[in-house]
Structure formats: structure tokens, C-alpha cells
PDB file of C-alpha atoms in Angstrom:
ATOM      1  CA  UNK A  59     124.584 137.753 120.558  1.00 47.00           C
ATOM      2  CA  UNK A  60     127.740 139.499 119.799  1.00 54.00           C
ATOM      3  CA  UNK A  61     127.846 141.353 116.031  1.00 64.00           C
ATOM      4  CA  UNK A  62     131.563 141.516 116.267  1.00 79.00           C
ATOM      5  CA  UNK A  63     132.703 139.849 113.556  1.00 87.00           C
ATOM      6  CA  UNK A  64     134.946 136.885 113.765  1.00 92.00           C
ATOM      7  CA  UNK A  65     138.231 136.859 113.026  1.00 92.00           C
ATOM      8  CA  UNK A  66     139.343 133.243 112.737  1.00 95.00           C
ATOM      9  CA  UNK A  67     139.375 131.453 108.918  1.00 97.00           C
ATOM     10  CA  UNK A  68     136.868 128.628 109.022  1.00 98.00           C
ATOM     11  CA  UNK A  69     136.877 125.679 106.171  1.00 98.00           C
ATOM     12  CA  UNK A  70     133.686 123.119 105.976  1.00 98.00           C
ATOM     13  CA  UNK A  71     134.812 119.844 105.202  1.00 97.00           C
ATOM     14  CA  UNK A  72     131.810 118.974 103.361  1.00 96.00           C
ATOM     15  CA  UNK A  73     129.414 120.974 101.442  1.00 95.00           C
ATOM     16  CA  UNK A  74     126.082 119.698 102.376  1.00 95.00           C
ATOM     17  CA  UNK A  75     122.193 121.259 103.673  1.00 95.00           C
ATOM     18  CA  UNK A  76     123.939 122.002 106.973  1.00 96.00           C
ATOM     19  CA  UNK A  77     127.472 123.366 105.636  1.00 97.00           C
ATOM     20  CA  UNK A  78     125.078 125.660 103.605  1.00 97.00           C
ATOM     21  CA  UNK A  79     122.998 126.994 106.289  1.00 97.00           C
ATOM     22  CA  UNK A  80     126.197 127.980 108.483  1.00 98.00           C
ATOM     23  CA  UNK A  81     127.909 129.742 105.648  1.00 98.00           C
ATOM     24  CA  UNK A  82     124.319 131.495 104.990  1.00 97.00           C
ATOM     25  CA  UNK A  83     123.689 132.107 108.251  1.00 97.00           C
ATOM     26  CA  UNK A  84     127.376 133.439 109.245  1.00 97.00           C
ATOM     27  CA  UNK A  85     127.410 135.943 106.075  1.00 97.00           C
ATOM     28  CA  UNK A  86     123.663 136.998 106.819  1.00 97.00           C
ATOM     29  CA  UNK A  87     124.883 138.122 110.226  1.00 96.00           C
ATOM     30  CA  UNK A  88     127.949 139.764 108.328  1.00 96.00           C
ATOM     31  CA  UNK A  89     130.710 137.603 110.830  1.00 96.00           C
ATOM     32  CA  UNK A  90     132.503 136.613 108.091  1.00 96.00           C
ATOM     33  CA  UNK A  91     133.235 137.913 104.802  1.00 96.00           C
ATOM     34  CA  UNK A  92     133.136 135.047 102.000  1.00 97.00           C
ATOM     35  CA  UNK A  93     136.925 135.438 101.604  1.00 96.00           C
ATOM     36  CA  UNK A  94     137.311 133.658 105.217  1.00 97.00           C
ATOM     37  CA  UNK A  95     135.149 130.418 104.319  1.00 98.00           C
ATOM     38  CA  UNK A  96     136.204 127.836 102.170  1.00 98.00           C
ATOM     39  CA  UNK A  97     134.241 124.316 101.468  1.00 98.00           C
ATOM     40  CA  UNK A  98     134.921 121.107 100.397  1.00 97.00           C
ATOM     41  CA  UNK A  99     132.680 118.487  98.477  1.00 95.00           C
ATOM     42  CA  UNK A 100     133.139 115.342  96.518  1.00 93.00           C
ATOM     43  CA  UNK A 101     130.580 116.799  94.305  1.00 94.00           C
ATOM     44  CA  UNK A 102     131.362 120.019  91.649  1.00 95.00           C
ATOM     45  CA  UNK A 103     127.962 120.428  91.363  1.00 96.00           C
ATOM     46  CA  UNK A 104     127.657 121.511  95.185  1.00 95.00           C
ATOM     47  CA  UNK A 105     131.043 123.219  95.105  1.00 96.00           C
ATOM     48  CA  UNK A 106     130.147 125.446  92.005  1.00 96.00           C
ATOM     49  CA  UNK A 107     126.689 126.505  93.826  1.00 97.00           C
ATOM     50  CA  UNK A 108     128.403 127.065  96.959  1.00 97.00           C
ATOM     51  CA  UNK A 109     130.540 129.485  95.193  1.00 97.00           C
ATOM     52  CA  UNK A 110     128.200 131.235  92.817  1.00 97.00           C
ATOM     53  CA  UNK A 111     125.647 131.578  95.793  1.00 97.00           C
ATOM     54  CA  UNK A 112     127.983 133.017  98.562  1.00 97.00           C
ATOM     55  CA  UNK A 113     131.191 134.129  97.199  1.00 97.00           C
ATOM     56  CA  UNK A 114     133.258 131.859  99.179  1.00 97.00           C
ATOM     57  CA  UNK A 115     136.025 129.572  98.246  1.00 96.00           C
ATOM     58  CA  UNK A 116     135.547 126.391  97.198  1.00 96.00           C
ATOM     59  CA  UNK A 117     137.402 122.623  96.177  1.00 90.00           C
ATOM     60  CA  UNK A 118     137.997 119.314  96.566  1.00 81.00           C
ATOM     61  CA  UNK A 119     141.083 119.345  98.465  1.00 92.00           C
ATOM     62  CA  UNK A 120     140.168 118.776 102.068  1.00 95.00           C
ATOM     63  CA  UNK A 121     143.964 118.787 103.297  1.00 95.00           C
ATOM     64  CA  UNK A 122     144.309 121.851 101.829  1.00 96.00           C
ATOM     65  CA  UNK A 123     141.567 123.594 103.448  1.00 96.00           C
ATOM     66  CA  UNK A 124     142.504 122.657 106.564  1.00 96.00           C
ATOM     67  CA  UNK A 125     145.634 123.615 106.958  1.00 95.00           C
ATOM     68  CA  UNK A 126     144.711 127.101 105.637  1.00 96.00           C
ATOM     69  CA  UNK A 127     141.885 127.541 108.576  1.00 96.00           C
ATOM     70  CA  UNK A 128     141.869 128.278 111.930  1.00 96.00           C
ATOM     71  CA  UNK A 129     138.416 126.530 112.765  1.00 97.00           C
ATOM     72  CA  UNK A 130     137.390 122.979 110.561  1.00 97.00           C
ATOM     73  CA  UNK A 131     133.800 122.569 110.570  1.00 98.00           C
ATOM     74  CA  UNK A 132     133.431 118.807 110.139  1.00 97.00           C
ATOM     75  CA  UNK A 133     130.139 118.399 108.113  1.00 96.00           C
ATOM     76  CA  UNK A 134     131.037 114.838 106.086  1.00 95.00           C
ATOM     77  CA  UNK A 135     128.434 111.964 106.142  1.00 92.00           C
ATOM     78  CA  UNK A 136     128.939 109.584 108.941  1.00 89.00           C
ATOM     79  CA  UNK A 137     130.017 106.820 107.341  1.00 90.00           C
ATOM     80  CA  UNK A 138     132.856 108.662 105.638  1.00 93.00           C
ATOM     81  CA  UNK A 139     133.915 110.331 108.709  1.00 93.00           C
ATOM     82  CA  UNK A 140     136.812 107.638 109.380  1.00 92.00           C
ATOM     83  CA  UNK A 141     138.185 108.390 106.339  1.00 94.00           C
ATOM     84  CA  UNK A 142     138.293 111.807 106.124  1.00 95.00           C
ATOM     85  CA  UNK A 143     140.268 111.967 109.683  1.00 94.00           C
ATOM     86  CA  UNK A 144     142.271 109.770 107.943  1.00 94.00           C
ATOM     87  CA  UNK A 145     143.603 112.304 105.448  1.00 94.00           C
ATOM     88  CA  UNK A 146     143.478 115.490 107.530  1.00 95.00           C
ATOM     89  CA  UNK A 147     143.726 114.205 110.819  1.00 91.00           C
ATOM     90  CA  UNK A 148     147.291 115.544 110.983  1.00 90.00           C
ATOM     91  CA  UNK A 149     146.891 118.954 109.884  1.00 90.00           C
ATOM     92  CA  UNK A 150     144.053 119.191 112.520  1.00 92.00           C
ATOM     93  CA  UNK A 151     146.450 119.192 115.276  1.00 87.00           C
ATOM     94  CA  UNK A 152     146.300 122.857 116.724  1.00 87.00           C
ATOM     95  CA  UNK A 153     142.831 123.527 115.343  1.00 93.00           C
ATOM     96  CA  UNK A 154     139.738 123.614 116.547  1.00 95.00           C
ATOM     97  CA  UNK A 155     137.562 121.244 115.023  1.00 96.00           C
ATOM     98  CA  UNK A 156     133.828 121.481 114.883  1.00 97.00           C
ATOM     99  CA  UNK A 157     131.834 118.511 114.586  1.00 96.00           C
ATOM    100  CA  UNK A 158     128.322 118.505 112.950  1.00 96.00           C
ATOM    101  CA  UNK A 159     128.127 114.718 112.535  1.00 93.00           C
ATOM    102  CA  UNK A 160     125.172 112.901 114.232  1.00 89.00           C
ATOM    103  CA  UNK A 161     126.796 110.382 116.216  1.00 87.00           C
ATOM    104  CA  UNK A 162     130.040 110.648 116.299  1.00 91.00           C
ATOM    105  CA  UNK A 163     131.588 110.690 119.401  1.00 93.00           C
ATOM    106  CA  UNK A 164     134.427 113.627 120.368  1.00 93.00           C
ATOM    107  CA  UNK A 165     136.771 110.307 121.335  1.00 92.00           C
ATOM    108  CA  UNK A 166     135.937 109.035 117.744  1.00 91.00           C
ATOM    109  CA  UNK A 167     137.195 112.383 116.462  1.00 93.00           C
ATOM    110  CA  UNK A 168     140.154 112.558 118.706  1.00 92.00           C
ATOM    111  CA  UNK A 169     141.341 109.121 117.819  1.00 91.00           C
ATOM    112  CA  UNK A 170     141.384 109.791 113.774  1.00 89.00           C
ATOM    113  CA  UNK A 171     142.821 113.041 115.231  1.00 87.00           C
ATOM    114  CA  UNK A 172     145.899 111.161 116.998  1.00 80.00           C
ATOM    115  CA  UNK A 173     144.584 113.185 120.029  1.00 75.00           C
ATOM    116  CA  UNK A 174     145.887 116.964 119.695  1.00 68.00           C
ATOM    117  CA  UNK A 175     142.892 118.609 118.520  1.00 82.00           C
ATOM    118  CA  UNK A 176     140.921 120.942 120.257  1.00 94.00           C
ATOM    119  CA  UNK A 177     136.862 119.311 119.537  1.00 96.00           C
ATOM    120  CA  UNK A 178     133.590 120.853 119.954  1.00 97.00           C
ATOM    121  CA  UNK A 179     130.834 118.562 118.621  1.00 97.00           C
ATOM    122  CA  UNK A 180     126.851 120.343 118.089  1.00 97.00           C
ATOM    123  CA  UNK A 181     123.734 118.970 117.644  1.00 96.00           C
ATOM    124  CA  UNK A 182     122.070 121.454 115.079  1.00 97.00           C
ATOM    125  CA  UNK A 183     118.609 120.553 113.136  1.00 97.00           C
ATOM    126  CA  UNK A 184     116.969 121.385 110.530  1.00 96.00           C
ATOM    127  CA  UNK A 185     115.055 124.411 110.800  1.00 97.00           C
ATOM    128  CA  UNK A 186     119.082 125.705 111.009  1.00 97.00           C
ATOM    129  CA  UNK A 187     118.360 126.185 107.322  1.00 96.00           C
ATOM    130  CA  UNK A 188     115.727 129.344 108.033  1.00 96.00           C
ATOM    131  CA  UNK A 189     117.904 130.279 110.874  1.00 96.00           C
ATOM    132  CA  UNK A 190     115.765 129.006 113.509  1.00 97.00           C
ATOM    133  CA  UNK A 191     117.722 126.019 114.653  1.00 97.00           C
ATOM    134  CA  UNK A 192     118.251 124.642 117.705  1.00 98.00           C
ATOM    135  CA  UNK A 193     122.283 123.554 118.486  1.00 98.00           C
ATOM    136  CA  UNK A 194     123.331 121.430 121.234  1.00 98.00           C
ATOM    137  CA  UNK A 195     127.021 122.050 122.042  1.00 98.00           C
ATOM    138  CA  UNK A 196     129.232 119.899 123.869  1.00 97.00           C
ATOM    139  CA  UNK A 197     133.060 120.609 124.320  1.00 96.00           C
ATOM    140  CA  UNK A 198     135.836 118.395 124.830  1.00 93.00           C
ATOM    141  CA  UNK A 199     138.811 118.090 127.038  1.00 90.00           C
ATOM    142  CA  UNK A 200     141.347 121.139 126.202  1.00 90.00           C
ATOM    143  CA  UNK A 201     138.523 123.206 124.952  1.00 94.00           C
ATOM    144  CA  UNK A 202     139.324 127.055 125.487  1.00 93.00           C
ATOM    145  CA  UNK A 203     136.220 129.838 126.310  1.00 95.00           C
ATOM    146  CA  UNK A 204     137.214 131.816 123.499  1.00 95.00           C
ATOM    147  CA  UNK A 205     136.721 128.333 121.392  1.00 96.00           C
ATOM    148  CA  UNK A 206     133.097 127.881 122.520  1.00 96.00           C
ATOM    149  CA  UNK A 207     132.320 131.200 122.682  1.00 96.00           C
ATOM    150  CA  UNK A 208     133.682 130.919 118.728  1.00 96.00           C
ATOM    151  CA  UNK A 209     131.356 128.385 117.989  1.00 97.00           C
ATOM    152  CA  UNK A 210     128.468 129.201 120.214  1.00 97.00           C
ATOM    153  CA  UNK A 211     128.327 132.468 118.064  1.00 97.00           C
ATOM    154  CA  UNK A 212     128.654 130.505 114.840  1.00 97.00           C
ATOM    155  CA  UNK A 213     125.975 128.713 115.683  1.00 98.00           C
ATOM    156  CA  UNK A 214     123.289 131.500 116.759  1.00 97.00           C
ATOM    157  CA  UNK A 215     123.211 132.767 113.236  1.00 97.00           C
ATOM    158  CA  UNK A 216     121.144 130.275 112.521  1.00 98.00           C
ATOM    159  CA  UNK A 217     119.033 130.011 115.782  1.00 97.00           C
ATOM    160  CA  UNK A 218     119.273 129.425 119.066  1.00 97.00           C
ATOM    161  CA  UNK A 219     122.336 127.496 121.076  1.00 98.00           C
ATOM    162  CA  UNK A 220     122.367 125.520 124.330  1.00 98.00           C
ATOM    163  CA  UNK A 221     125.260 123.693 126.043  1.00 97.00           C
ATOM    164  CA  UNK A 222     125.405 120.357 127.385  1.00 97.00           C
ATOM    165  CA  UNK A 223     126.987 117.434 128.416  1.00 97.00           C
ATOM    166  CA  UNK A 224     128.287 115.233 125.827  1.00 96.00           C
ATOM    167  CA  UNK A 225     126.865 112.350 127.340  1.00 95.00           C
ATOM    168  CA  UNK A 226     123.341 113.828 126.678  1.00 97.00           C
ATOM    169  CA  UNK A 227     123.804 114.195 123.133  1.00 96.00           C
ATOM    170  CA  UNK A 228     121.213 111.076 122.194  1.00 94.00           C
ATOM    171  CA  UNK A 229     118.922 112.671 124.137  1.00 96.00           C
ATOM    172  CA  UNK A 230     119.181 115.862 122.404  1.00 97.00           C
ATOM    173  CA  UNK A 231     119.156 113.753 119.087  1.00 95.00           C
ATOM    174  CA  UNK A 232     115.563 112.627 119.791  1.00 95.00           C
ATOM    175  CA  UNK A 233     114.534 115.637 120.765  1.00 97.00           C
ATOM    176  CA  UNK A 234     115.653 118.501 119.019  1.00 97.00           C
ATOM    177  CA  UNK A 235     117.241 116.775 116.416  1.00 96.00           C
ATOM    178  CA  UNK A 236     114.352 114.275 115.497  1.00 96.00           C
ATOM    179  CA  UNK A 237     111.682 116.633 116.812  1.00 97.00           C
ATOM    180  CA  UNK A 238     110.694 118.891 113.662  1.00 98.00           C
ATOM    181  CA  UNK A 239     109.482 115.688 112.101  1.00 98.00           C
ATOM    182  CA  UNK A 240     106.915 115.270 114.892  1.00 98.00           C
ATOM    183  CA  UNK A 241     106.397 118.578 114.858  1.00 98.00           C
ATOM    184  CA  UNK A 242     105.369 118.357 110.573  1.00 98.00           C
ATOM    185  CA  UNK A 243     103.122 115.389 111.479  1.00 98.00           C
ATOM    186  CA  UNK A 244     101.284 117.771 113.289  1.00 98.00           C
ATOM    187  CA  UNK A 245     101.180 119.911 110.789  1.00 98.00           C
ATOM    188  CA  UNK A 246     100.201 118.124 108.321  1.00 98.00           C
ATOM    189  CA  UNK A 247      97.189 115.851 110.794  1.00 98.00           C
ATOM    190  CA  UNK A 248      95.993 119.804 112.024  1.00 98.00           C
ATOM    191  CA  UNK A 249      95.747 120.738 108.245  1.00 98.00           C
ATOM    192  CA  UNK A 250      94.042 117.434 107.726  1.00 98.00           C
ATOM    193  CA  UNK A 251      91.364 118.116 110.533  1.00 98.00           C
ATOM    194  CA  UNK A 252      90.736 121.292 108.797  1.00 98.00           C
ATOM    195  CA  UNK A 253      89.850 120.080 104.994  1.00 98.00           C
ATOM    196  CA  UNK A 254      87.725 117.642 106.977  1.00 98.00           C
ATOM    197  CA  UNK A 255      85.760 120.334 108.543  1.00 98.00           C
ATOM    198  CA  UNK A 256      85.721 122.227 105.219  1.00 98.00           C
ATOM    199  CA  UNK A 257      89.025 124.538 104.836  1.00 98.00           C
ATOM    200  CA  UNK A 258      91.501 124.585 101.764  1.00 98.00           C
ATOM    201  CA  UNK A 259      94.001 122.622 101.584  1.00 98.00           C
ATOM    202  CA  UNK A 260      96.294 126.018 101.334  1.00 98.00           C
ATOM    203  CA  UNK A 261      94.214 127.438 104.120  1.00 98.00           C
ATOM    204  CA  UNK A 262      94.605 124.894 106.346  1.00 98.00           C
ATOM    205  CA  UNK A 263      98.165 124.386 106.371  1.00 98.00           C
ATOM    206  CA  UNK A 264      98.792 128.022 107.154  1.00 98.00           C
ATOM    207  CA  UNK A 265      96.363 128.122 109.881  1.00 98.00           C
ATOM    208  CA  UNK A 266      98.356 125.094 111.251  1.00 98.00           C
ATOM    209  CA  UNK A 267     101.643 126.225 110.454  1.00 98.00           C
ATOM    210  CA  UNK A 268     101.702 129.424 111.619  1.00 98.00           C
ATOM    211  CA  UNK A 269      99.710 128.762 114.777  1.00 98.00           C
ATOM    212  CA  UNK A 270     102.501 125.869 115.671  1.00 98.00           C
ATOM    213  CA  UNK A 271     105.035 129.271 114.769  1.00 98.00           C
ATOM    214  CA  UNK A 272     102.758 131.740 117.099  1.00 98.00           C
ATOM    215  CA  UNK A 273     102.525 128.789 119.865  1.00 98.00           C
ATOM    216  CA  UNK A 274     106.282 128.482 119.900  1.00 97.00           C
ATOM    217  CA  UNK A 275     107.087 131.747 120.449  1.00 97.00           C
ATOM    218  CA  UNK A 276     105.147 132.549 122.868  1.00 97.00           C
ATOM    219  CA  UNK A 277     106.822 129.580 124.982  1.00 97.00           C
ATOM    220  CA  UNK A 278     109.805 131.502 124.269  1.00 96.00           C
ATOM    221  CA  UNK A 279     109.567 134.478 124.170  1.00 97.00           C
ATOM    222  CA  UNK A 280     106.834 134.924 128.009  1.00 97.00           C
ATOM    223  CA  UNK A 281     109.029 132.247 129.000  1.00 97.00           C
ATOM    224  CA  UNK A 282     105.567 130.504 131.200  1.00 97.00           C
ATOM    225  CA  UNK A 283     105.564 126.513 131.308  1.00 98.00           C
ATOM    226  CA  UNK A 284     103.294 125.193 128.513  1.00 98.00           C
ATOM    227  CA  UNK A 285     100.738 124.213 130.537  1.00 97.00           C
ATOM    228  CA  UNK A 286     100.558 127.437 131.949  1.00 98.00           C
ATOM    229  CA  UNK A 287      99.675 128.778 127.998  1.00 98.00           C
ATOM    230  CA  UNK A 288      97.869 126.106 127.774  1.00 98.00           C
ATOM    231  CA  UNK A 289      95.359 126.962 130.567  1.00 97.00           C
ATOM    232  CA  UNK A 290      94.761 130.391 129.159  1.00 97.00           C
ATOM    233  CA  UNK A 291      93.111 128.767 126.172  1.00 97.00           C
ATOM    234  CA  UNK A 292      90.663 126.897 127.801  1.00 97.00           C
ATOM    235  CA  UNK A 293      87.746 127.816 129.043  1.00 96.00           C
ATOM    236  CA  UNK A 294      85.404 126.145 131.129  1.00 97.00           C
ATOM    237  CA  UNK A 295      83.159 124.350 129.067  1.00 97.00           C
ATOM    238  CA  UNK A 296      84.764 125.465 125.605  1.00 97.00           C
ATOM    239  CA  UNK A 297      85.947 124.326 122.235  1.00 97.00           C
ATOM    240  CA  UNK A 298      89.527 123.765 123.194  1.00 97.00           C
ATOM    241  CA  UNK A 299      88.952 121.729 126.354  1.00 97.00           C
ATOM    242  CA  UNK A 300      86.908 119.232 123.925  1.00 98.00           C
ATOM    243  CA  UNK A 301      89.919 119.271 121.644  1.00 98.00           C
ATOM    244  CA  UNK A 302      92.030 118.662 124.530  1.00 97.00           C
ATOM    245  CA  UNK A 303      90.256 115.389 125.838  1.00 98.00           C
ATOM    246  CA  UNK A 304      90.284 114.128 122.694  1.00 97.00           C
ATOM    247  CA  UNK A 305      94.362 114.146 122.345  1.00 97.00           C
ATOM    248  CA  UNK A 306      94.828 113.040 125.824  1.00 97.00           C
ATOM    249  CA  UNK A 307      92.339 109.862 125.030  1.00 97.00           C
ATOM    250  CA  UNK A 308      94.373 109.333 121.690  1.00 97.00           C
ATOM    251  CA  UNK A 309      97.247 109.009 123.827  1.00 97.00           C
ATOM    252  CA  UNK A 310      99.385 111.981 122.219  1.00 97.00           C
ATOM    253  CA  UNK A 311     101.556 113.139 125.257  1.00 97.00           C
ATOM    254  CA  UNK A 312     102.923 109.864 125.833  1.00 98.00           C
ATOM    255  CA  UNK A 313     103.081 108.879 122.443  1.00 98.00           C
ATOM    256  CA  UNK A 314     105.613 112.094 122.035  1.00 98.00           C
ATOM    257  CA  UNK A 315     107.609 110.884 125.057  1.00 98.00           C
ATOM    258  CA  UNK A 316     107.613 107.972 123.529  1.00 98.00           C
ATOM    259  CA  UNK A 317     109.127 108.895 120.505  1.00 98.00           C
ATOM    260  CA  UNK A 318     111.964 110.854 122.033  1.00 97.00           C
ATOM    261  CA  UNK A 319     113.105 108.090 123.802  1.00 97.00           C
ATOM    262  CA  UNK A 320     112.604 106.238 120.639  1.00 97.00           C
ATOM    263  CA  UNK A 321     114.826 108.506 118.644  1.00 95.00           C
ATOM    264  CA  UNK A 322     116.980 108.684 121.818  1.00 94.00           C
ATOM    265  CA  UNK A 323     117.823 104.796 121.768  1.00 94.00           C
ATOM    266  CA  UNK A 324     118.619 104.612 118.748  1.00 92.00           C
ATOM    267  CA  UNK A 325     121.018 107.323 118.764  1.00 89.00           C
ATOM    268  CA  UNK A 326     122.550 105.334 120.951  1.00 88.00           C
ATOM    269  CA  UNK A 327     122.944 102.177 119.142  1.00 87.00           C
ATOM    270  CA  UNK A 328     123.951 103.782 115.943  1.00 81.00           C
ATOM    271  CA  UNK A 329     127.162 105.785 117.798  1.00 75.00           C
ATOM    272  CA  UNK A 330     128.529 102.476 119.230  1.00 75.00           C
TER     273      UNK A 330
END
């Protein structure tokens, strides 16, 4: 990742978790300087910790703040999305807006849009608040490389960004999107297994936690297929190849397909 700065003024319309851990994550990697964010919020509560945390401009008026920026991050909830395109769909035109919204489609956008908007909608989740996020980004039509390149470097302040086809988005959603709640579950069941054999509570949970963390990286970082790692934990005979059977019997690769496509499906059904 670049640490040029960016240059471009960027307003969040809306002020929530996500909002939050862009602005942190964009001032962290010193690409903007507070003076080019602004956020909106319905609440003055958010606004005024928004402002006392990061320096940044801050308000209710979401017309406003998009006509003074160059890139609108839409971060609204998505049943108020309609009506926020409603009142600065117009001023959009010319911008490039950045969508953060499960679900919303980039022709849902364009249409509250009246169509001249430049649209880039992301998948991020929530480990984006640590900065270790994972962001699908998908680009629509009129969509210049210095635009994604914009966002994609927006968006690796607070992890890691991949780009994909719109039309893989639910698919994303299950995964990525969904997936750190799997991901505590197993967690929380690992930490379980070890008060059961005797650990602390506290104990436990770090020795699950951070060998989910170590486990992780390594996938990432030696860049080997999982079951590749996998193998070099188990030995003939040993401790982890009992473990192993025992998942396989309870089912717990294809119950985590399972749930993707779960997650997946109903992605679907709730962006018709």
C-alpha cells in the first residue's frame, strides 16, 4: 500500500461502527488530515464523539456535506438508504460515491442517484474496527482507476482489500461478512473444551484466541493451502489427528459450508 496521502475531501453520510473505523483507520495511516473528513449522524451524541475523538468535522446536514466532498462514503442503515438518496441524490452527480451498505445494489444507488454518479460499493466486516478487515470491492459502470485505486487504499487502512464482481457480493456476505461470527463460536466452544479439561476461563480464551490469530496468519502470510498447514500438525498417531476425527464425525466442514451458503441466500433475498 501506497502512504501517499490522499488528496480528495471525503464526507460519511452516517456516523456509525463502520464510519468510525474508516475515519480511524484513514488518520492512523496519516492519508487524511481530520480537516478533509466530515460526518453526518441523526444522533449528536455520535457526532460530538466523532469530533472530540478525531478532530474531524461533524453535523447533521447531509446535503451539505456532500456537496463540499469529493468522495461520499455512504454508511446509512439500509432501510434509510432510499431516503437519504432522496435528499442528496442530486448533489451526488459528479462524485464518487462509496457504498458500505449490506445489500444494496449499485443500480439501487444509481436510481436514487438519477444515474450520474460514479459508484463503488464494498463489502467490509467487522474486524475493520482493529484494522484487520476484509473489503470486497465491486465497481460500477463509469468507474475510473484512479476511483478504485481511491477507495481500494481507503479501505486497506483497515485491513486487507479484494475485488470482485458485483454479482458475487452475497457470496462474499456469507463469507467474509458473516464469517467472524463463526469464527467467535469457535472461540468461544475451543475456550469451552479447555475449562472442561481444567484451564481458566481467562486462560482458555487466549489460548483459543490467539491460536485462531497465529493460524490465520500463517495461511497468509506462507501463503500454503490449509490443508497443507494442516498436515504439518499431525502426526501419525498423535493428539491432533484424534482431535481431527472428532470434528470431521461432528460434521464441522460441511456444517461451515453450510453456513456460508446460508448467509449467502439470504443475502440474496434481503437485496431484492
Amino acid at each position: 500500500m501506497s502512504n501517499q496521502a490522499l488528496t480528495r475531501k471525503i464526507a460519511f453520510i452516517g456516523g456509525g461502527q463502520m464510519a468510525e473505523a474508516l475515519i480511524g483507520g484513514l488518520l492512523a495511516a496519516q492519508l487524511c488530515r481530520p480537516d478533509q473528513l466530515w460526518a453526518t449522524d441523526p444522533v449528536p451524541a455520535r457526532l460530538e464523539h466523532l469530533k472530540q475523538r478525531y478532530g474531524i468535522q461533524v453535523g447533521g446536514q447531509n446535503r451539505e456535506a456532500t456537496l463540499w466532498a469529493e468522495v461520499v462514503v455512504l454508511a446509512v442503515k439500509p432501510q434509510t438508504l432510499d431516503s437519504v438518496l432522496k435528499e442528496i441524490g442530486p448533489g451526488l452527480k459528479d462524485r464518487l460515491a462509496v457504498s458500505v451498505i449490506a445489500g444494496a445494489p449499485i443500480a439501487r444507488i444509481a436510481a436514487g442517484c438519477g444515474g450520474a454518479t460514479r459508484i463503488i460499493r464494498t463489502m467490509p466486516n467487522q474486524p475493520s474496527a482493529v484494522r484487520e478487515g476484509m473489503t470486497a470491492v465491486a465497481a460500477g459502470a463509469g468507474v475510473a482507476e484512479d476511483d478504485v485505486a481511491c477507495v481500494r487504499r481507503m479501505f486497506e487502512s483497515i485491513g486487507k482489500v479484494v475485488p470482485v464482481e458485483e454479482r458475487l457480493m452475497d457470496a462474499v456476505t456469507g463469507l467474509s461478512g458473516s464469517g467472524p461470527a463463526y469464527v467467535f463460536l469457535a472461540i468461544e466452544a475451543l475456550s469451552d473444551g479447555g475449562v472442561k479439561m481444567g484451564l481458566s476461563r481467562e486462560t482458555a480464551t487466549l489460548l483459543a484466541a490467539q491460536t485462531v490469530l497465529g493460524a490465520a496468519r500463517m495461511v497468509l502470510e506462507t501463503g500454503q493451502h490449509p490443508a497443507r498447514l494442516k498436515d504439518q500438525v499431525t502426526s501419525p498417531g498423535g493428539t491432533t489427528i484424534a482431535g481431527l476425527h472428532q470434528l470431521e464425525q461432528g460434521g464441522l466442514r460441511a456444517a461451515l459450508i453450510n453456513a456460508v451458503e446460508a448467509a449467502a441466500k439470504r443475502s440474496q433475498e434481503l437485496g431484492r
